[in-house]
PDB file of C-alpha atoms in Angstrom:
ATOM      1  CA  MET O   1      58.456 -30.545  53.511  1.00 64.00           C
ATOM      2  CA  ASP O   2      54.846 -31.111  54.865  1.00 74.00           C
ATOM      3  CA  LEU O   3      53.777 -28.781  57.266  1.00 82.00           C
ATOM      4  CA  SER O   4      50.405 -29.262  57.259  1.00 89.00           C
ATOM      5  CA  LEU O   5      48.011 -30.728  59.853  1.00 97.00           C
ATOM      6  CA  GLU O   6      44.662 -31.059  57.781  1.00 96.00           C
ATOM      7  CA  ASN O   7      42.925 -33.923  59.327  1.00 94.00           C
ATOM      8  CA  ARG O   8      45.755 -35.159  61.443  1.00 97.00           C
ATOM      9  CA  ARG O   9      44.084 -37.093  64.179  1.00 98.00           C
ATOM     10  CA  VAL O  10      45.673 -35.285  67.537  1.00 98.00           C
ATOM     11  CA  LEU O  11      44.894 -36.115  71.186  1.00 98.00           C
ATOM     12  CA  ILE O  12      45.843 -33.703  73.859  1.00 98.00           C
ATOM     13  CA  THR O  13      45.673 -34.222  77.477  1.00 98.00           C
ATOM     14  CA  GLY O  14      45.355 -31.458  80.385  1.00 97.00           C
ATOM     15  CA  ALA O  15      43.751 -29.791  76.971  1.00 98.00           C
ATOM     16  CA  ALA O  16      41.259 -27.364  79.861  1.00 96.00           C
ATOM     17  CA  THR O  17      43.555 -24.802  80.358  1.00 94.00           C
ATOM     18  CA  GLY O  18      47.602 -23.415  80.078  1.00 95.00           C
ATOM     19  CA  ILE O  19      49.591 -25.126  77.367  1.00 97.00           C
ATOM     20  CA  GLY O  20      46.969 -27.922  76.525  1.00 97.00           C
ATOM     21  CA  ALA O  21      44.367 -25.471  75.819  1.00 97.00           C
ATOM     22  CA  ALA O  22      46.665 -23.637  73.823  1.00 97.00           C
ATOM     23  CA  ALA O  23      47.885 -26.111  71.964  1.00 98.00           C
ATOM     24  CA  VAL O  24      44.028 -27.566  71.058  1.00 98.00           C
ATOM     25  CA  GLN O  25      43.635 -23.661  69.762  1.00 97.00           C
ATOM     26  CA  VAL O  26      46.446 -23.754  67.410  1.00 97.00           C
ATOM     27  CA  LEU O  27      46.782 -27.128  66.140  1.00 98.00           C
ATOM     28  CA  ALA O  28      42.669 -26.977  65.142  1.00 97.00           C
ATOM     29  CA  ALA O  29      43.016 -23.616  63.138  1.00 96.00           C
ATOM     30  CA  SER O  30      45.611 -25.687  61.372  1.00 96.00           C
ATOM     31  CA  GLY O  31      43.258 -27.927  60.315  1.00 97.00           C
ATOM     32  CA  ALA O  32      44.238 -31.136  62.470  1.00 98.00           C
ATOM     33  CA  ARG O  33      41.358 -33.046  64.260  1.00 98.00           C
ATOM     34  CA  VAL O  34      41.544 -32.778  67.942  1.00 98.00           C
ATOM     35  CA  VAL O  35      40.152 -34.876  70.989  1.00 98.00           C
ATOM     36  CA  GLY O  36      41.202 -33.098  74.227  1.00 98.00           C
ATOM     37  CA  THR O  37      40.660 -34.280  77.986  1.00 98.00           C
ATOM     38  CA  PHE O  38      40.122 -32.797  80.663  1.00 98.00           C
ATOM     39  CA  HIS O  39      39.388 -33.838  84.714  1.00 97.00           C
ATOM     40  CA  ASN O  40      38.785 -31.456  87.096  1.00 92.00           C
ATOM     41  CA  THR O  41      38.204 -28.109  85.060  1.00 93.00           C
ATOM     42  CA  GLU O  42      35.513 -27.845  82.691  1.00 94.00           C
ATOM     43  CA  PRO O  43      37.101 -27.159  79.179  1.00 94.00           C
ATOM     44  CA  ASP O  44      36.156 -23.832  76.905  1.00 91.00           C
ATOM     45  CA  THR O  45      32.945 -25.120  74.610  1.00 86.00           C
ATOM     46  CA  GLU O  46      34.775 -22.341  72.163  1.00 89.00           C
ATOM     47  CA  LEU O  47      37.644 -24.265  71.606  1.00 93.00           C
ATOM     48  CA  ALA O  48      37.640 -26.827  68.622  1.00 91.00           C
ATOM     49  CA  ALA O  49      37.338 -30.208  70.524  1.00 97.00           C
ATOM     50  CA  THR O  50      35.776 -33.280  71.258  1.00 97.00           C
ATOM     51  CA  TRP O  51      36.236 -33.612  75.266  1.00 98.00           C
ATOM     52  CA  VAL O  52      36.875 -36.726  76.957  1.00 98.00           C
ATOM     53  CA  ARG O  53      36.817 -36.813  80.743  1.00 98.00           C
ATOM     54  CA  CYS O  54      39.915 -38.300  81.994  1.00 98.00           C
ATOM     55  CA  ASP O  55      42.506 -38.564  85.036  1.00 98.00           C
ATOM     56  CA  VAL O  56      45.672 -39.158  83.812  1.00 98.00           C
ATOM     57  CA  THR O  57      47.428 -41.044  86.803  1.00 98.00           C
ATOM     58  CA  ASP O  58      44.749 -43.572  86.406  1.00 98.00           C
ATOM     59  CA  GLN O  59      46.266 -45.867  83.584  1.00 98.00           C
ATOM     60  CA  SER O  60      42.562 -47.777  82.772  1.00 98.00           C
ATOM     61  CA  SER O  61      41.459 -43.993  82.788  1.00 98.00           C
ATOM     62  CA  VAL O  62      43.795 -43.140  79.987  1.00 98.00           C
ATOM     63  CA  GLN O  63      43.420 -46.579  78.219  1.00 98.00           C
ATOM     64  CA  ARG O  64      39.888 -45.553  78.087  1.00 98.00           C
ATOM     65  CA  ALA O  65      40.425 -42.232  76.926  1.00 98.00           C
ATOM     66  CA  VAL O  66      42.765 -43.184  74.603  1.00 98.00           C
ATOM     67  CA  ALA O  67      40.015 -45.497  73.146  1.00 98.00           C
ATOM     68  CA  GLU O  68      37.400 -42.906  72.704  1.00 98.00           C
ATOM     69  CA  ALA O  69      40.312 -40.497  71.242  1.00 98.00           C
ATOM     70  CA  VAL O  70      40.843 -43.437  68.265  1.00 98.00           C
ATOM     71  CA  ALA O  71      36.813 -44.141  68.136  1.00 98.00           C
ATOM     72  CA  ALA O  72      36.138 -40.292  67.748  1.00 98.00           C
ATOM     73  CA  LEU O  73      39.134 -39.730  65.225  1.00 98.00           C
ATOM     74  CA  GLY O  74      39.502 -43.141  63.643  1.00 98.00           C
ATOM     75  CA  GLY O  75      43.156 -43.427  64.382  1.00 98.00           C
ATOM     76  CA  LEU O  76      45.116 -41.485  65.991  1.00 98.00           C
ATOM     77  CA  ASP O  77      48.530 -39.928  64.636  1.00 98.00           C
ATOM     78  CA  VAL O  78      49.653 -37.294  67.586  1.00 98.00           C
ATOM     79  CA  LEU O  79      49.407 -37.381  71.486  1.00 99.00           C
ATOM     80  CA  ILE O  80      50.454 -34.114  72.833  1.00 99.00           C
ATOM     81  CA  HIS O  81      50.529 -35.225  76.736  1.00 98.00           C
ATOM     82  CA  ALA O  82      50.032 -31.522  78.318  1.00 98.00           C
ATOM     83  CA  ALA O  83      48.612 -33.009  81.656  1.00 98.00           C
ATOM     84  CA  GLY O  84      51.159 -32.005  84.346  1.00 96.00           C
ATOM     85  CA  SER O  85      51.479 -30.188  87.732  1.00 95.00           C
ATOM     86  CA  TRP O  86      53.398 -28.125  89.694  1.00 93.00           C
ATOM     87  CA  GLN O  87      53.873 -27.565  93.609  1.00 92.00           C
ATOM     88  CA  LEU O  88      56.380 -26.000  96.167  1.00 92.00           C
ATOM     89  CA  GLY O  89      58.749 -28.920  97.224  1.00 95.00           C
ATOM     90  CA  ALA O  90      61.651 -27.651  98.893  1.00 95.00           C
ATOM     91  CA  PRO O  91      64.103 -30.093 100.729  1.00 97.00           C
ATOM     92  CA  GLY O  92      64.295 -31.009 103.739  1.00 97.00           C
ATOM     93  CA  HIS O  93      60.204 -30.202 104.137  1.00 96.00           C
ATOM     94  CA  ILE O  94      58.939 -32.698 101.705  1.00 98.00           C
ATOM     95  CA  ASP O  95      56.585 -35.700 102.302  1.00 98.00           C
ATOM     96  CA  ALA O  96      55.339 -38.844 101.058  1.00 98.00           C
ATOM     97  CA  GLU O  97      51.826 -36.897  99.564  1.00 98.00           C
ATOM     98  CA  ASN O  98      54.204 -34.387  97.636  1.00 98.00           C
ATOM     99  CA  ILE O  99      56.391 -37.238  96.365  1.00 98.00           C
ATOM    100  CA  ARG O 100      53.210 -39.035  95.314  1.00 98.00           C
ATOM    101  CA  ALA O 101      51.701 -36.271  93.491  1.00 98.00           C
ATOM    102  CA  MET O 102      54.403 -35.156  91.890  1.00 98.00           C
ATOM    103  CA  ILE O 103      55.333 -38.361  90.364  1.00 98.00           C
ATOM    104  CA  ASP O 104      52.179 -39.650  89.640  1.00 98.00           C
ATOM    105  CA  VAL O 105      51.097 -36.349  87.529  1.00 98.00           C
ATOM    106  CA  ASN O 106      53.862 -35.907  86.079  1.00 98.00           C
ATOM    107  CA  PHE O 107      55.928 -38.748  85.158  1.00 98.00           C
ATOM    108  CA  SER O 108      53.427 -41.862  85.767  1.00 98.00           C
ATOM    109  CA  SER O 109      50.891 -39.960  83.519  1.00 98.00           C
ATOM    110  CA  THR O 110      53.732 -39.719  80.662  1.00 99.00           C
ATOM    111  CA  VAL O 111      54.161 -43.675  80.830  1.00 99.00           C
ATOM    112  CA  PHE O 112      50.354 -44.417  80.765  1.00 99.00           C
ATOM    113  CA  ALA O 113      49.233 -41.459  77.859  1.00 99.00           C
ATOM    114  CA  ASN O 114      52.464 -42.885  75.635  1.00 99.00           C
ATOM    115  CA  GLN O 115      51.970 -46.291  75.893  1.00 99.00           C
ATOM    116  CA  ALA O 116      48.037 -46.556  75.324  1.00 98.00           C
ATOM    117  CA  ALA O 117      48.860 -44.242  72.121  1.00 99.00           C
ATOM    118  CA  TYR O 118      51.891 -46.408  71.212  1.00 99.00           C
ATOM    119  CA  GLU O 119      49.587 -49.513  71.190  1.00 98.00           C
ATOM    120  CA  VAL O 120      47.719 -47.185  68.363  1.00 98.00           C
ATOM    121  CA  MET O 121      50.672 -45.689  66.287  1.00 98.00           C
ATOM    122  CA  LYS O 122      52.742 -48.817  66.353  1.00 98.00           C
ATOM    123  CA  GLU O 123      51.059 -50.368  63.042  1.00 95.00           C
ATOM    124  CA  SER O 124      51.058 -47.185  60.889  1.00 96.00           C
ATOM    125  CA  GLY O 125      53.792 -44.881  63.158  1.00 98.00           C
ATOM    126  CA  GLY O 126      53.250 -41.195  64.671  1.00 98.00           C
ATOM    127  CA  GLN O 127      54.595 -38.826  67.010  1.00 98.00           C
ATOM    128  CA  ILE O 128      54.591 -38.606  70.560  1.00 99.00           C
ATOM    129  CA  ILE O 129      55.325 -34.828  72.353  1.00 99.00           C
ATOM    130  CA  ASN O 130      56.001 -34.994  76.192  1.00 99.00           C
ATOM    131  CA  PHE O 131      56.314 -32.116  78.403  1.00 98.00           C
ATOM    132  CA  GLY O 132      60.045 -31.923  80.375  1.00 98.00           C
ATOM    133  CA  SER O 133      60.754 -28.543  82.009  1.00 97.00           C
ATOM    134  CA  SER O 134      63.759 -26.362  82.588  1.00 96.00           C
ATOM    135  CA  GLU O 135      64.056 -27.317  86.458  1.00 95.00           C
ATOM    136  CA  GLY O 136      64.143 -31.031  85.248  1.00 97.00           C
ATOM    137  CA  VAL O 137      67.384 -29.842  84.065  1.00 97.00           C
ATOM    138  CA  SER O 138      69.165 -27.407  86.513  1.00 95.00           C
ATOM    139  CA  GLY O 139      67.080 -28.607  89.553  1.00 96.00           C
ATOM    140  CA  SER O 140      64.938 -26.622  91.652  1.00 94.00           C
ATOM    141  CA  PRO O 141      65.472 -25.574  95.548  1.00 94.00           C
ATOM    142  CA  VAL O 142      61.583 -24.973  95.909  1.00 91.00           C
ATOM    143  CA  SER O 143      60.170 -27.811  93.979  1.00 94.00           C
ATOM    144  CA  ALA O 144      62.490 -30.485  94.013  1.00 98.00           C
ATOM    145  CA  THR O 145      60.106 -33.409  93.421  1.00 98.00           C
ATOM    146  CA  TYR O 146      58.623 -31.798  90.408  1.00 97.00           C
ATOM    147  CA  ALA O 147      61.818 -31.558  88.934  1.00 98.00           C
ATOM    148  CA  ALA O 148      62.887 -34.526  89.808  1.00 98.00           C
ATOM    149  CA  ALA O 149      59.386 -36.197  88.018  1.00 98.00           C
ATOM    150  CA  LYS O 150      60.392 -34.105  85.129  1.00 98.00           C
ATOM    151  CA  ALA O 151      63.628 -35.384  84.696  1.00 98.00           C
ATOM    152  CA  ALA O 152      62.168 -38.683  84.366  1.00 98.00           C
ATOM    153  CA  VAL O 153      60.267 -37.417  81.806  1.00 98.00           C
ATOM    154  CA  HIS O 154      63.091 -36.396  79.962  1.00 98.00           C
ATOM    155  CA  SER O 155      64.699 -40.011  80.205  1.00 98.00           C
ATOM    156  CA  TRP O 156      61.689 -41.988  79.346  1.00 99.00           C
ATOM    157  CA  THR O 157      61.397 -39.768  76.179  1.00 99.00           C
ATOM    158  CA  ARG O 158      64.798 -40.781  74.896  1.00 98.00           C
ATOM    159  CA  SER O 159      64.237 -44.126  76.121  1.00 98.00           C
ATOM    160  CA  VAL O 160      60.801 -44.765  74.415  1.00 98.00           C
ATOM    161  CA  ALA O 161      62.263 -42.974  71.355  1.00 98.00           C
ATOM    162  CA  LYS O 162      65.180 -45.509  71.252  1.00 98.00           C
ATOM    163  CA  MET O 163      62.368 -47.899  71.371  1.00 98.00           C
ATOM    164  CA  TRP O 164      59.871 -47.456  68.979  1.00 98.00           C
ATOM    165  CA  GLY O 165      61.512 -45.557  66.303  1.00 98.00           C
ATOM    166  CA  VAL O 166      61.926 -49.234  64.235  1.00 98.00           C
ATOM    167  CA  ASP O 167      57.875 -48.527  64.284  1.00 98.00           C
ATOM    168  CA  GLY O 168      57.999 -44.886  63.163  1.00 98.00           C
ATOM    169  CA  VAL O 169      56.785 -43.037  66.318  1.00 98.00           C
ATOM    170  CA  THR O 170      58.717 -40.120  67.204  1.00 98.00           C
ATOM    171  CA  VAL O 171      59.051 -39.346  70.904  1.00 99.00           C
ATOM    172  CA  ASN O 172      60.198 -35.833  71.661  1.00 98.00           C
ATOM    173  CA  ALA O 173      60.076 -33.500  74.783  1.00 98.00           C
ATOM    174  CA  LEU O 174      59.219 -29.944  74.944  1.00 98.00           C
ATOM    175  CA  ALA O 175      60.638 -27.356  78.217  1.00 98.00           C
ATOM    176  CA  PRO O 176      59.117 -24.830  77.642  1.00 97.00           C
ATOM    177  CA  ALA O 177      59.078 -21.336  79.375  1.00 96.00           C
ATOM    178  CA  VAL O 178      55.516 -19.623  78.908  1.00 97.00           C
ATOM    179  CA  GLN O 179      52.268 -17.846  80.766  1.00 94.00           C
ATOM    180  CA  THR O 180      50.300 -20.252  81.763  1.00 88.00           C
ATOM    181  CA  PRO O 181      47.617 -20.342  85.226  1.00 83.00           C
ATOM    182  CA  GLY O 182      50.272 -22.716  86.700  1.00 78.00           C
ATOM    183  CA  ALA O 183      52.772 -19.978  86.496  1.00 82.00           C
ATOM    184  CA  ASP O 184      50.080 -17.375  87.587  1.00 81.00           C
ATOM    185  CA  ARG O 185      49.635 -19.957  90.633  1.00 77.00           C
ATOM    186  CA  ARG O 186      53.491 -20.166  91.366  1.00 77.00           C
ATOM    187  CA  LEU O 187      53.626 -15.992  91.550  1.00 81.00           C
ATOM    188  CA  GLY O 188      50.678 -16.857  94.392  1.00 79.00           C
ATOM    189  CA  THR O 189      53.183 -18.660  96.200  1.00 77.00           C
ATOM    190  CA  MET O 190      55.119 -15.558  96.642  1.00 83.00           C
ATOM    191  CA  SER O 191      55.694 -12.093  98.266  1.00 89.00           C
ATOM    192  CA  PRO O 192      55.159  -9.431  96.624  1.00 90.00           C
ATOM    193  CA  GLU O 193      58.881  -8.755  97.340  1.00 92.00           C
ATOM    194  CA  ALA O 194      59.624 -12.315  95.923  1.00 88.00           C
ATOM    195  CA  ILE O 195      57.839 -11.350  92.993  1.00 90.00           C
ATOM    196  CA  LYS O 196      59.593  -8.427  92.302  1.00 92.00           C
ATOM    197  CA  GLN O 197      62.938 -10.288  92.508  1.00 92.00           C
ATOM    198  CA  TYR O 198      61.733 -13.314  90.426  1.00 89.00           C
ATOM    199  CA  GLU O 199      60.830 -10.567  87.602  1.00 93.00           C
ATOM    200  CA  GLN O 200      63.624  -8.948  88.100  1.00 95.00           C
ATOM    201  CA  GLN O 201      65.460 -12.279  87.630  1.00 93.00           C
ATOM    202  CA  LEU O 202      63.471 -13.407  84.243  1.00 94.00           C
ATOM    203  CA  LYS O 203      64.700 -10.171  82.866  1.00 95.00           C
ATOM    204  CA  MET O 204      68.448 -11.465  83.333  1.00 95.00           C
ATOM    205  CA  VAL O 205      67.512 -15.144  82.521  1.00 95.00           C
ATOM    206  CA  ILE O 206      65.479 -14.294  79.162  1.00 96.00           C
ATOM    207  CA  PRO O 207      67.504 -12.683  76.398  1.00 96.00           C
ATOM    208  CA  LEU O 208      64.778 -12.805  74.546  1.00 97.00           C
ATOM    209  CA  GLY O 209      62.121 -10.541  75.659  1.00 95.00           C
ATOM    210  CA  GLY O 210      63.209 -10.986  79.293  1.00 96.00           C
ATOM    211  CA  LYS O 211      59.706 -12.631  80.692  1.00 95.00           C
ATOM    212  CA  LEU O 212      57.623 -15.446  79.847  1.00 96.00           C
ATOM    213  CA  GLY O 213      56.435 -16.325  76.222  1.00 97.00           C
ATOM    214  CA  ASN O 214      53.151 -16.231  74.742  1.00 97.00           C
ATOM    215  CA  PRO O 215      51.558 -20.132  75.038  1.00 97.00           C
ATOM    216  CA  VAL O 216      49.745 -19.960  71.541  1.00 97.00           C
ATOM    217  CA  SER O 217      52.061 -17.440  69.764  1.00 97.00           C
ATOM    218  CA  ASP O 218      55.560 -18.681  70.939  1.00 98.00           C
ATOM    219  CA  LEU O 219      54.622 -22.022  71.751  1.00 98.00           C
ATOM    220  CA  GLY O 220      52.037 -23.026  69.357  1.00 98.00           C
ATOM    221  CA  PRO O 221      53.649 -23.177  66.498  1.00 97.00           C
ATOM    222  CA  VAL O 222      56.387 -25.241  67.621  1.00 98.00           C
ATOM    223  CA  LEU O 223      53.822 -28.214  68.814  1.00 98.00           C
ATOM    224  CA  ALA O 224      52.153 -27.858  65.064  1.00 98.00           C
ATOM    225  CA  PHE O 225      55.766 -28.544  63.353  1.00 98.00           C
ATOM    226  CA  LEU O 226      56.234 -31.347  65.914  1.00 98.00           C
ATOM    227  CA  SER O 227      53.036 -32.560  64.863  1.00 98.00           C
ATOM    228  CA  SER O 228      53.533 -32.498  60.854  1.00 97.00           C
ATOM    229  CA  ASP O 229      55.416 -34.781  58.805  1.00 96.00           C
ATOM    230  CA  ALA O 230      57.899 -32.376  58.395  1.00 96.00           C
ATOM    231  CA  ALA O 231      59.239 -33.258  62.158  1.00 97.00           C
ATOM    232  CA  LYS O 232      59.241 -36.786  61.525  1.00 96.00           C
ATOM    233  CA  PHE O 233      63.177 -37.251  61.694  1.00 97.00           C
ATOM    234  CA  ILE O 234      63.718 -35.774  64.877  1.00 98.00           C
ATOM    235  CA  THR O 235      63.338 -37.841  68.119  1.00 98.00           C
ATOM    236  CA  GLY O 236      64.507 -38.274  71.227  1.00 98.00           C
ATOM    237  CA  GLN O 237      65.346 -34.837  71.937  1.00 98.00           C
ATOM    238  CA  LEU O 238      64.085 -32.437  74.751  1.00 98.00           C
ATOM    239  CA  LEU O 239      63.927 -29.043  72.811  1.00 97.00           C
ATOM    240  CA  ALA O 240      63.356 -25.732  74.717  1.00 97.00           C
ATOM    241  CA  VAL O 241      61.232 -22.899  73.939  1.00 98.00           C
ATOM    242  CA  ASP O 242      61.803 -20.348  76.221  1.00 97.00           C
ATOM    243  CA  GLY O 243      63.597 -17.380  74.851  1.00 97.00           C
ATOM    244  CA  GLY O 244      66.705 -18.478  75.584  1.00 97.00           C
ATOM    245  CA  LEU O 245      66.166 -19.450  79.332  1.00 95.00           C
ATOM    246  CA  MET O 246      68.088 -22.814  78.842  1.00 93.00           C
ATOM    247  CA  MET O 247      70.869 -23.126  76.224  1.00 91.00           C
ATOM    248  CA  ILE O 248      70.643 -26.960  75.967  1.00 78.00           C
ATOM    249  CA  GLY O 249      74.001 -28.623  74.502  1.00 72.00           C
TER     250      GLY O 249
END
């Protein structure tokens, strides 16, 4: 069983903050060679990655970023598509702009990034890791368009896993519940009383610890495993890394 990431060639989208930045930190520390993409937020130069600017909602920008990553790394073994965004979207109050934003940044970007990576990987195999959400499984009364876009990511992941497996390309999705700047922004939309209720709810619905996990210490090891040769017989799966919030059967 090979869990080594030494010289593994990895592209991480949305790598300047949150889960993407945690992925850079963990995989680089494990010996992988990493290219990270960023868009509006400048990356932390202390993170051990080669940086490429990319608008993941623009297919040509994604294709250019993948080409630059391949040129820098000499190929591509792993894509971690961590780029994404959450917005409020309560049913009955959703407009076209909200729909477009949530679909473009969460679902369309996944299609663009996966297809561009597959074009490189199809000759020698590779591993693609997407990001879904518990809300894409259970639905959400406050972010319905985000939930719908993530549900589309889940279905897309299964579809391409079935099609691309013959070429040795695995495709899986993670549904994490970890503390990120995005989670902090979500709290910023709540009143103090709503935050108290939310924190109390986490204590009831997350059996392990009663709170969101750490993106480096809790999610990072799973990303490292799925990026290694040890995970090459896993594909088409939605894996919850959430302390037991969502127990998928």
